[in-house]
Amino acid sequence: MSAQLTVHNSLTRQKEVFNPINEGRIGMYVCGPTVYSDVHLGNCRTFVSFDVIYRYLLHLGYKVRYVRNITDVGHLEGDVDTGAEDKIAKKARIEQIEPMEVVQKYMNGFHDMMTVFNTLKPSIEPRATGHIVEQIEMVQQIIDNGYAYEKNGSVYFDTIKLAKEDGRYGKLSGRIIEDLLVETRDLKNQSEKNHPSDFAIWIKAAPEHIMRWNSPWSVGFPGWHLECSAMSTKYLGTNFDIHGGGNDLKFPHHENEIAQNYGSCDCEPANYWLHTNMLLMNGKKMSKSVDPETGISNSIAPGELFTGDNPNISKGYSPMAVRFFMLQSHYRSTLDLTDVALTAAEKGYRRLMDANKILQDLSHPGKGSAGELDKEIQELIQLAYTDMSDDFNAPKALARLFELVTKINGLKAEHLAFDQITPETLVTLKATFTTFIFDIFGLLDDALAGGGDGEYETLDGLMQMVIKIRQSARQNKDWGTADTIRDTLKALKIQLKDGKDGTAWSKE
RNA sequence: GGUCGGGUGGCCGAGCGGCUAGGCUCAGGUCUGCAAAACCUGCUACCGCGGUUCGAAUCCGCGUCCGACCUCCA
């Protein structure tokens, strides 16, 4: 059905044929959010991208164990040396609530958002605080192997030692070892670290720090990066298939993660590293700082995107329109979010959904032979799979679907003839659309979704009644009534589509 | 400053040595009571300058502009 799967590996900076460690099974770890504030829209893009990747791997028939963590301790603001504070602890202090309340609140918000974007849940979603024991054990292993040292109750990873040994440190992020070594002379502050690039894997808690655990070195807490090394090892093993995350995590997070895995067991954690690119807004990185001239900030929260309650956009966009917008670009490319681009995506999304509805209602008259049209359709279907197998090229596969949309509408409009395609091809086409749109791309039809519990049926029943009334008005040439109905519905964002065989309706 | 990735038609966005994606917009047409929708037709682009090649948006060099990471930022 599909061609050989290739993926772009950040480790080698090139596309490689994907071969899982265990036949038919895939272990995939994706860095989840640090839950100290509302989830960032850019983060949503990353998770939607990996959702499509996950869905496609499942579609290919792999048994995938998808692990996506929740970081709920250890992610510092600033550097350890300069009296940095844990992000969650800081938020707890400011809001005067328990750190775990902070975690729960934003984790719930994150989960809600993932549901809104219709992402599949990971197989395991481990939390850093739930794996303190594993992390302490890993610190001990790293110390035992000579890759870490203790200073006043805190433990630091010795990056220079690892860098000197066959240049293992810096491979992923492209750091130059010589530069690292030269920096040694700049050690002017009274840091506990032997070298500026060393990083904390266990941090002694200051007296006022409330998130703290006993350890052989001090009452403290684990360093950021460590949770991912410990939890990926626990659930996927010391060597697994895919590790993913946002591009911004490449350094230092992922580089340090690799260092920790080398340090603890001398193993390379993942065979393939996949990184998603950034989401920009109006050509620039989102930033909450307010522009002094315009008085608005170049940023938007996911919720605002849906309600339209943000000066950067003219109206609200449905989550599925946004998901479609994301699908139109490759996961390794930056994506520029703008109002006009979203409007364009919204229309494209509706066009695809409407075409699918039309397709599913088409029935083949019975006889038809494989003509040129049949061949074209079969080829486009095949190409869509080939594209997805080429480093998950969703935008290209989506383009194939749109080429098929033209065929579908053509058949519906009787511009193209059914006798040019076989009944089997129509069945395949229907199945392909369902598979791609819903299973692989993870879209939902807004017009059908929403209410649930038969709400659509109720609405459709009402609409059929209204359409019938308007139809009789039209037969009586009562254009005033007919147009009033049409305009009133239009104001309610319901569009009537008059066709040869009656009138259809759809939500805008 | 260092490292990395980019500049594609009116806009977004694939392609990454030959076969000139796709979405949106726009213009003309078919259909329609009018319109919308749908369909048909049209709109040939690759930052600049060199080079390699039979042939470059695609490879190389220089320049230029933009972004990311290096530092809190997803």
XYZ file of N, CA, C and O (backbone and C1' of nucleotides) in Angstrom, chain A residues 48 52 56 320-330 335 341 344-353 355-356 380-390 392-406 408 429 432-433 435-438 440-443, chain B residues 12-14 21-24:
313
model
N 0.300 18.674 17.764
C -0.537 18.295 16.627
C 0.340 17.601 15.573
O -0.039 16.587 15.000
N -0.116 13.687 14.256
C -0.239 13.198 12.884
C 0.795 12.094 12.631
O 0.496 11.078 12.009
N -0.131 8.292 11.784
C 0.317 7.638 10.560
C 1.054 6.337 10.869
O 0.896 5.342 10.174
N -10.681 22.969 14.364
C -10.383 22.124 13.208
C -9.858 22.944 12.028
O -9.028 22.461 11.258
N -10.316 24.186 11.921
C -9.762 25.048 10.877
C -8.294 25.320 11.191
O -7.446 25.363 10.301
N -8.004 25.472 12.474
C -6.624 25.719 12.889
C -5.776 24.469 12.656
O -4.647 24.544 12.193
N -6.336 23.328 12.977
C -5.608 22.078 12.753
C -5.319 21.903 11.260
O -4.219 21.518 10.866
N -6.302 22.201 10.438
C -6.127 22.135 8.993
C -5.016 23.093 8.557
O -4.158 22.744 7.744
N -5.048 24.270 9.131
C -4.015 25.279 8.836
C -2.630 24.708 9.127
O -1.691 24.857 8.342
N -2.506 24.020 10.248
C -1.221 23.424 10.618
C -0.823 22.310 9.653
O 0.347 22.139 9.339
N -1.813 21.563 9.183
C -1.530 20.455 8.270
C -1.010 20.934 6.923
O -0.372 20.182 6.195
N -1.302 22.173 6.604
C -0.890 22.697 5.302
C 0.595 23.005 5.210
O 1.085 23.362 4.137
N 1.296 22.943 6.316
C 2.742 23.151 6.235
C 3.451 21.914 6.799
O 2.879 21.171 7.592
N 4.676 21.724 6.395
C 5.428 20.569 6.862
C 5.891 20.796 8.296
O 6.191 21.922 8.676
N 5.952 27.963 10.486
C 4.609 28.251 9.989
C 4.217 29.631 10.480
O 4.330 29.933 11.670
N -4.167 34.092 6.415
C -3.808 32.691 6.191
C -4.831 31.780 6.873
O -5.192 30.731 6.349
N -8.005 31.722 4.834
C -7.824 30.860 3.666
C -7.926 29.389 4.071
O -8.558 28.588 3.390
N -7.316 29.070 5.195
C -7.333 27.687 5.670
C -8.747 27.252 6.022
O -9.168 26.139 5.729
N -9.473 28.152 6.631
C -10.840 27.845 7.031
C -11.688 27.471 5.815
O -12.448 26.504 5.848
N -11.500 28.219 4.745
C -12.269 27.926 3.529
C -11.831 26.603 2.920
O -12.659 25.826 2.458
N -10.543 26.375 2.902
C -10.034 25.123 2.360
C -10.552 23.943 3.162
O -10.924 22.909 2.611
N -10.566 24.114 4.466
C -11.047 23.065 5.363
C -12.497 22.711 5.045
O -12.855 21.542 4.928
N -13.323 23.757 4.872
C -14.748 23.521 4.589
C -14.908 22.828 3.236
O -15.737 21.943 3.067
N -14.102 23.248 2.308
C -14.199 22.664 0.967
C -13.899 21.164 1.014
O -14.567 20.353 0.393
N -12.884 20.821 1.786
C -12.505 19.413 1.923
C -13.615 18.619 2.606
O -13.972 17.522 2.169
N -14.157 19.182 3.668
C -15.206 18.491 4.398
C -16.478 18.324 3.575
O -17.100 17.268 3.577
N -16.661 18.244 0.364
C -16.393 17.272 -0.697
C -16.484 15.852 -0.159
O -17.000 14.956 -0.814
N -16.013 15.677 1.060
C -16.080 14.337 1.641
C -17.520 13.901 1.841
O -17.883 12.760 1.582
N -3.529 9.136 -7.679
C -3.532 10.174 -6.646
C -3.607 9.565 -5.247
O -2.947 10.026 -4.314
N -4.416 8.520 -5.131
C -4.519 7.835 -3.841
C -3.155 7.271 -3.446
O -2.682 7.450 -2.329
N -2.538 6.625 -4.410
C -1.225 6.034 -4.148
C -0.199 7.096 -3.757
O 0.576 6.936 -2.825
N -0.240 8.220 -4.458
C 0.716 9.296 -4.180
C 0.527 9.897 -2.791
O 1.491 10.296 -2.141
N -0.706 9.966 -2.358
C -0.957 10.519 -1.025
C -0.220 9.691 0.023
O 0.374 10.234 0.960
N -0.241 8.381 -0.147
C 0.475 7.514 0.801
C 1.983 7.674 0.660
O 2.714 7.710 1.644
N 2.429 7.766 -0.566
C 3.858 7.942 -0.796
C 4.347 9.221 -0.110
O 5.411 9.247 0.500
N 3.532 10.270 -0.211
C 3.911 11.537 0.396
C 3.986 11.437 1.917
O 4.910 11.963 2.546
N 3.024 10.786 2.501
C 3.036 10.660 3.956
C 4.239 9.839 4.424
O 4.788 10.085 5.497
N 4.615 8.866 3.620
C 5.754 8.037 3.992
C 7.076 8.743 3.778
O 8.120 8.277 4.195
N 7.027 9.873 3.106
C 8.235 10.658 2.888
C 8.333 11.720 3.986
O 7.947 12.872 3.797
N 6.580 12.174 6.579
C 5.270 12.680 7.014
C 4.899 13.997 6.322
O 4.597 14.991 6.987
N 4.942 13.973 4.998
C 4.647 15.188 4.251
C 3.137 15.397 4.108
O 2.554 15.205 3.037
N 2.540 15.819 5.191
C 1.098 16.039 5.214
C 0.628 17.092 4.199
O -0.390 16.885 3.541
N 1.314 18.213 4.059
C 0.823 19.203 3.103
C 0.763 18.677 1.674
O -0.156 19.002 0.931
N 1.716 17.838 1.343
C 1.721 17.283 -0.012
C 0.595 16.264 -0.177
O -0.098 16.250 -1.195
N 0.426 15.451 0.828
C -0.655 14.461 0.775
C -2.005 15.177 0.710
O -2.917 14.757 -0.001
N -2.103 16.261 1.445
C -3.333 17.039 1.456
C -3.625 17.611 0.065
O -4.767 17.654 -0.384
N -2.564 17.998 -0.617
C -2.720 18.529 -1.974
C -3.304 17.464 -2.896
O -4.130 17.756 -3.761
N -2.891 16.216 -2.709
C -3.436 15.115 -3.525
C -4.925 14.967 -3.271
O -5.710 14.721 -4.186
N -5.287 15.108 -2.006
C -6.700 14.998 -1.652
C -7.509 16.072 -2.370
O -8.615 15.823 -2.849
N -6.946 17.263 -2.452
C -7.672 18.338 -3.124
C -7.780 18.092 -4.622
O -8.743 18.513 -5.261
N -6.789 17.421 -5.183
C -6.901 17.080 -6.595
C -8.049 16.091 -6.773
O -8.760 16.119 -7.773
N -8.212 15.257 -5.754
C -9.323 14.306 -5.799
C -10.656 15.015 -5.561
O -11.694 14.577 -6.068
N -10.622 16.080 -4.787
C -11.844 16.851 -4.529
C -12.431 17.346 -5.859
O -13.643 17.295 -6.073
N -11.566 17.793 -6.730
C -12.030 18.247 -8.044
C -12.741 17.124 -8.790
O -13.772 17.335 -9.427
N -14.209 14.519 -7.393
C -15.449 14.208 -6.678
C -16.550 15.188 -7.068
O -17.671 14.799 -7.407
N -11.934 5.067 -3.048
C -11.842 6.517 -2.876
C -12.533 6.957 -1.591
O -11.999 7.759 -0.823
N -10.417 5.917 1.296
C -9.198 6.727 1.388
C -9.477 8.068 2.048
O -8.713 8.525 2.898
N -10.570 8.688 1.658
C -10.906 9.984 2.250
C -11.168 9.864 3.745
O -10.681 10.664 4.532
N -10.077 7.579 5.748
C -8.822 7.255 6.412
C -7.934 8.484 6.573
O -7.445 8.767 7.667
N -7.763 9.207 5.497
C -6.865 10.360 5.567
C -7.418 11.484 6.424
O -6.741 11.996 7.315
N -8.626 11.882 6.140
C -9.177 13.050 6.830
C -9.332 12.795 8.322
O -8.895 13.606 9.146
N -9.933 11.680 8.661
C -10.251 11.442 10.067
C -9.174 10.669 10.826
O -8.801 11.048 11.930
N -5.849 9.776 9.841
C -4.454 10.223 9.761
C -4.322 11.717 10.088
O -3.529 12.107 10.941
N -5.104 12.530 9.437
C -5.006 13.973 9.705
C -5.704 14.363 11.004
O -5.454 15.432 11.553
N -6.561 13.487 11.466
C -7.209 13.746 12.755
C -8.177 14.910 12.746
O -8.352 15.575 13.761
N -8.797 15.152 11.614
C -9.780 16.239 11.554
C -11.162 15.710 11.950
O -11.428 14.516 11.881
P 2.749 35.524 2.508
O 2.026 34.133 2.821
C 1.329 33.942 4.054
C 0.681 32.580 4.052
C 1.608 31.377 3.940
O 2.204 31.052 5.184
C -0.272 31.062 2.548
P 3.593 30.253 5.230
O 3.332 28.955 4.336
C 2.670 27.818 4.841
C 2.529 26.812 3.715
C 3.839 26.222 3.226
O 4.193 25.125 4.061
C 2.552 26.929 1.366
P 5.612 24.456 3.901
O 5.259 23.341 2.816
C 6.269 22.772 2.039
C 5.608 21.839 1.041
C 6.598 21.162 0.114
O 7.115 19.992 0.714
C 4.826 22.078 -1.147
P 3.054 23.265 -11.067
O 2.751 22.501 -9.718
C 1.443 22.420 -9.249
C 1.295 21.212 -8.387
C 0.034 21.249 -7.561
O -1.062 20.802 -8.347
C 1.827 20.726 -6.163
P -2.228 21.818 -8.627
O -2.816 21.989 -7.168
C -3.318 20.854 -6.477
C -3.444 21.167 -5.011
C -4.220 22.436 -4.690
O -5.622 22.223 -4.755
C -2.242 22.417 -3.423
P -6.587 23.473 -5.026
O -6.564 24.232 -3.632
C -7.057 23.583 -2.458
C -6.886 24.494 -1.284
C -7.460 25.888 -1.465
O -8.854 25.915 -1.215
C -5.281 26.061 -0.616
P -9.777 26.853 -2.080
O -9.336 28.300 -1.591
C -9.561 28.694 -0.236
C -8.921 30.036 0.013
C -9.334 31.164 -0.937
O -10.591 31.708 -0.605
C -7.000 31.203 -0.630
